[in-house]
Amino acid sequence: MKINYKNELIRYANDILTSKNMQITKNHIQHGETSVFEHSVAVAVKCLSIADRFDIDVDRQSLIRGALLHDYFLYDWHTSPKEHRPHGFTHARTALKNARRDFSVNMLEAEMIYCHMFPMNILRLPMHRESMILCIADKIVSTKETLEGGKRLIQRTGGVLIGAVH
């Protein structure tokens, strides 16, 4: 059974979802053809789905808010200047800085944002259930977005892969 988490997202994070800077993320591609905004919402929903599927007791408000802000770096990482490179290792710190500037971020949400690239950032070990769930959800959603983007690219090029998939 598929659960609709829309009301929960709005109840706990409408300020984030409707903010000017979060709206700008609709114009930045994250993986494949998926915007950062779409990716962040999909990760938040996947976090809730994982918590519900495995009956994990979590702070649902922090889970949603941390997931929505985990990639709140506010630049197009495909065309950004060198100060944002290597993106995979630097964007979590930038996202946390921006989230703290624009919203009230609690300690759990801060950990979620800062540690979400584990195990790539091996020294940023997630210590709470919510952070671990975010790490897993982000990898699942990112993989799906990347593979679907590659599949669409192959379909558009008649089965011939031209160029790199984001």
mmCIF file of C-alpha atoms in Angstrom, residues 35-163:
data_model
loop_
_atom_site.group_PDB
_atom_site.id
_atom_site.type_symbol
_atom_site.label_atom_id
_atom_site.label_comp_id
_atom_site.label_asym_id
_atom_site.label_seq_id
_atom_site.Cartn_x
_atom_site.Cartn_y
_atom_site.Cartn_z
ATOM 1 C CA SER A 35 15.846 18.867 -10.054
ATOM 2 C CA VAL A 36 17.321 19.355 -6.596
ATOM 3 C CA PHE A 37 13.808 20.229 -5.371
ATOM 4 C CA GLU A 38 12.290 17.027 -6.779
ATOM 5 C CA HIS A 39 15.189 15.002 -5.400
ATOM 6 C CA SER A 40 14.852 16.516 -1.918
ATOM 7 C CA VAL A 41 11.106 15.842 -1.765
ATOM 8 C CA ALA A 42 11.618 12.288 -3.038
ATOM 9 C CA VAL A 43 14.283 11.673 -0.375
ATOM 10 C CA ALA A 44 12.001 13.023 2.375
ATOM 11 C CA VAL A 45 9.201 10.708 1.232
ATOM 12 C CA LYS A 46 11.612 7.742 1.022
ATOM 13 C CA CYS A 47 12.809 8.498 4.580
ATOM 14 C CA LEU A 48 9.233 8.360 5.868
ATOM 15 C CA SER A 49 8.580 5.209 3.869
ATOM 16 C CA ILE A 50 11.635 3.456 5.335
ATOM 17 C CA ALA A 51 10.734 4.505 8.888
ATOM 18 C CA ASP A 52 7.171 3.241 8.419
ATOM 19 C CA ARG A 53 8.117 0.034 6.585
ATOM 20 C CA PHE A 54 10.515 -1.024 9.327
ATOM 21 C CA ASP A 55 8.491 0.499 12.186
ATOM 22 C CA ILE A 56 11.394 2.708 13.302
ATOM 23 C CA ASP A 57 10.607 5.259 16.008
ATOM 24 C CA VAL A 58 11.842 8.597 14.639
ATOM 25 C CA ASP A 59 11.373 12.321 15.110
ATOM 26 C CA ARG A 60 9.232 12.695 11.991
ATOM 27 C CA GLN A 61 9.450 16.477 11.879
ATOM 28 C CA SER A 62 13.254 16.429 11.997
ATOM 29 C CA LEU A 63 13.371 13.527 9.548
ATOM 30 C CA ILE A 64 11.355 15.521 7.007
ATOM 31 C CA ARG A 65 13.153 18.831 7.547
ATOM 32 C CA GLY A 66 16.642 17.321 7.524
ATOM 33 C CA ALA A 67 15.854 15.324 4.393
ATOM 34 C CA LEU A 68 14.474 18.361 2.569
ATOM 35 C CA LEU A 69 17.558 20.416 3.448
ATOM 36 C CA HIS A 70 20.241 17.767 2.900
ATOM 37 C CA ASP A 71 21.117 19.167 -0.551
ATOM 38 C CA TYR A 72 20.345 22.828 0.152
ATOM 39 C CA PHE A 73 23.658 23.967 -1.371
ATOM 40 C CA LEU A 74 21.959 26.452 -3.764
ATOM 41 C CA TYR A 75 24.184 26.217 -6.832
ATOM 42 C CA ASP A 76 24.247 24.151 -10.014
ATOM 43 C CA TRP A 77 26.991 21.670 -9.219
ATOM 44 C CA HIS A 78 27.361 20.734 -12.886
ATOM 45 C CA THR A 79 28.524 24.226 -13.883
ATOM 46 C CA SER A 80 29.710 25.722 -10.602
ATOM 47 C CA PRO A 81 33.150 27.264 -10.089
ATOM 48 C CA LYS A 82 36.042 25.294 -8.672
ATOM 49 C CA GLU A 83 35.372 26.376 -5.064
ATOM 50 C CA HIS A 84 32.472 23.900 -5.046
ATOM 51 C CA ARG A 85 34.675 21.005 -6.159
ATOM 52 C CA PRO A 86 34.763 18.205 -5.377
ATOM 53 C CA HIS A 87 31.009 18.587 -4.900
ATOM 54 C CA GLY A 88 30.474 15.181 -3.262
ATOM 55 C CA PHE A 89 32.830 16.073 -0.443
ATOM 56 C CA THR A 90 31.910 19.727 0.058
ATOM 57 C CA HIS A 91 28.192 20.242 -0.537
ATOM 58 C CA ALA A 92 26.954 18.900 2.825
ATOM 59 C CA ARG A 93 28.839 21.625 4.690
ATOM 60 C CA THR A 94 27.479 24.270 2.307
ATOM 61 C CA ALA A 95 23.937 22.893 2.634
ATOM 62 C CA LEU A 96 24.162 23.043 6.430
ATOM 63 C CA LYS A 97 25.496 26.605 6.369
ATOM 64 C CA ASN A 98 22.656 27.711 4.079
ATOM 65 C CA ALA A 99 20.021 25.827 6.086
ATOM 66 C CA ARG A 100 21.165 27.458 9.330
ATOM 67 C CA ARG A 101 21.087 30.865 7.664
ATOM 68 C CA ASP A 102 17.558 30.467 6.256
ATOM 69 C CA PHE A 103 15.753 28.252 8.798
ATOM 70 C CA SER A 104 15.717 27.170 12.411
ATOM 71 C CA VAL A 105 17.707 23.922 12.295
ATOM 72 C CA ASN A 106 17.912 21.694 15.380
ATOM 73 C CA MET A 107 20.921 19.527 16.242
ATOM 74 C CA LEU A 108 19.410 16.359 14.755
ATOM 75 C CA GLU A 109 18.610 18.072 11.466
ATOM 76 C CA ALA A 110 22.130 19.548 11.397
ATOM 77 C CA GLU A 111 23.645 16.078 11.853
ATOM 78 C CA MET A 112 21.421 14.689 9.109
ATOM 79 C CA ILE A 113 22.492 17.368 6.636
ATOM 80 C CA TYR A 114 26.193 17.241 7.550
ATOM 81 C CA CYS A 115 26.496 13.429 7.586
ATOM 82 C CA HIS A 116 24.268 12.464 4.653
ATOM 83 C CA MET A 117 27.187 11.640 2.343
ATOM 84 C CA PHE A 118 28.427 8.803 4.560
ATOM 85 C CA PRO A 119 30.225 6.534 3.652
ATOM 86 C CA MET A 120 31.729 8.762 0.939
ATOM 87 C CA ASN A 121 32.667 11.206 3.701
ATOM 88 C CA ILE A 122 33.902 8.451 5.995
ATOM 89 C CA LEU A 123 34.650 10.742 8.955
ATOM 90 C CA ARG A 124 31.083 12.074 9.113
ATOM 91 C CA LEU A 125 29.491 9.090 10.813
ATOM 92 C CA PRO A 126 25.715 9.355 11.291
ATOM 93 C CA MET A 127 24.902 8.805 14.974
ATOM 94 C CA HIS A 128 21.085 8.857 15.007
ATOM 95 C CA ARG A 129 18.409 6.737 13.333
ATOM 96 C CA GLU A 130 17.167 9.692 11.322
ATOM 97 C CA SER A 131 20.648 10.363 9.924
ATOM 98 C CA MET A 132 21.134 6.709 9.008
ATOM 99 C CA ILE A 133 17.739 6.576 7.322
ATOM 100 C CA LEU A 134 18.611 9.717 5.326
ATOM 101 C CA CYS A 135 21.905 8.178 4.159
ATOM 102 C CA ILE A 136 20.086 5.094 2.913
ATOM 103 C CA ALA A 137 17.135 6.971 1.374
ATOM 104 C CA ASP A 138 19.453 9.393 -0.445
ATOM 105 C CA LYS A 139 21.445 6.526 -1.987
ATOM 106 C CA ILE A 140 18.265 4.712 -3.103
ATOM 107 C CA VAL A 141 16.681 7.816 -4.636
ATOM 108 C CA SER A 142 19.934 9.050 -6.227
ATOM 109 C CA THR A 143 20.594 5.681 -7.832
ATOM 110 C CA LYS A 144 17.053 5.507 -9.215
ATOM 111 C CA GLU A 145 17.228 9.068 -10.591
ATOM 112 C CA THR A 146 20.612 8.471 -12.216
ATOM 113 C CA LEU A 147 19.596 5.174 -13.822
ATOM 114 C CA GLU A 148 16.278 6.577 -15.065
ATOM 115 C CA GLY A 149 18.085 9.602 -16.517
ATOM 116 C CA GLY A 150 20.495 7.301 -18.332
ATOM 117 C CA LYS A 151 17.622 5.175 -19.610
ATOM 118 C CA ARG A 152 15.831 8.254 -21.007
ATOM 119 C CA LEU A 153 19.069 9.445 -22.636
ATOM 120 C CA ILE A 154 19.545 6.079 -24.347
ATOM 121 C CA GLN A 155 15.910 6.121 -25.520
ATOM 122 C CA ARG A 156 16.296 9.652 -26.960
ATOM 123 C CA THR A 157 19.485 8.697 -28.829
ATOM 124 C CA GLY A 158 18.025 5.534 -30.361
ATOM 125 C CA GLY A 159 19.956 3.196 -28.089
ATOM 126 C CA VAL A 160 23.297 4.931 -28.539
ATOM 127 C CA LEU A 161 24.659 6.530 -25.373
ATOM 128 C CA ILE A 162 25.999 9.981 -26.260
ATOM 129 C CA GLY A 163 27.699 12.064 -23.576
#
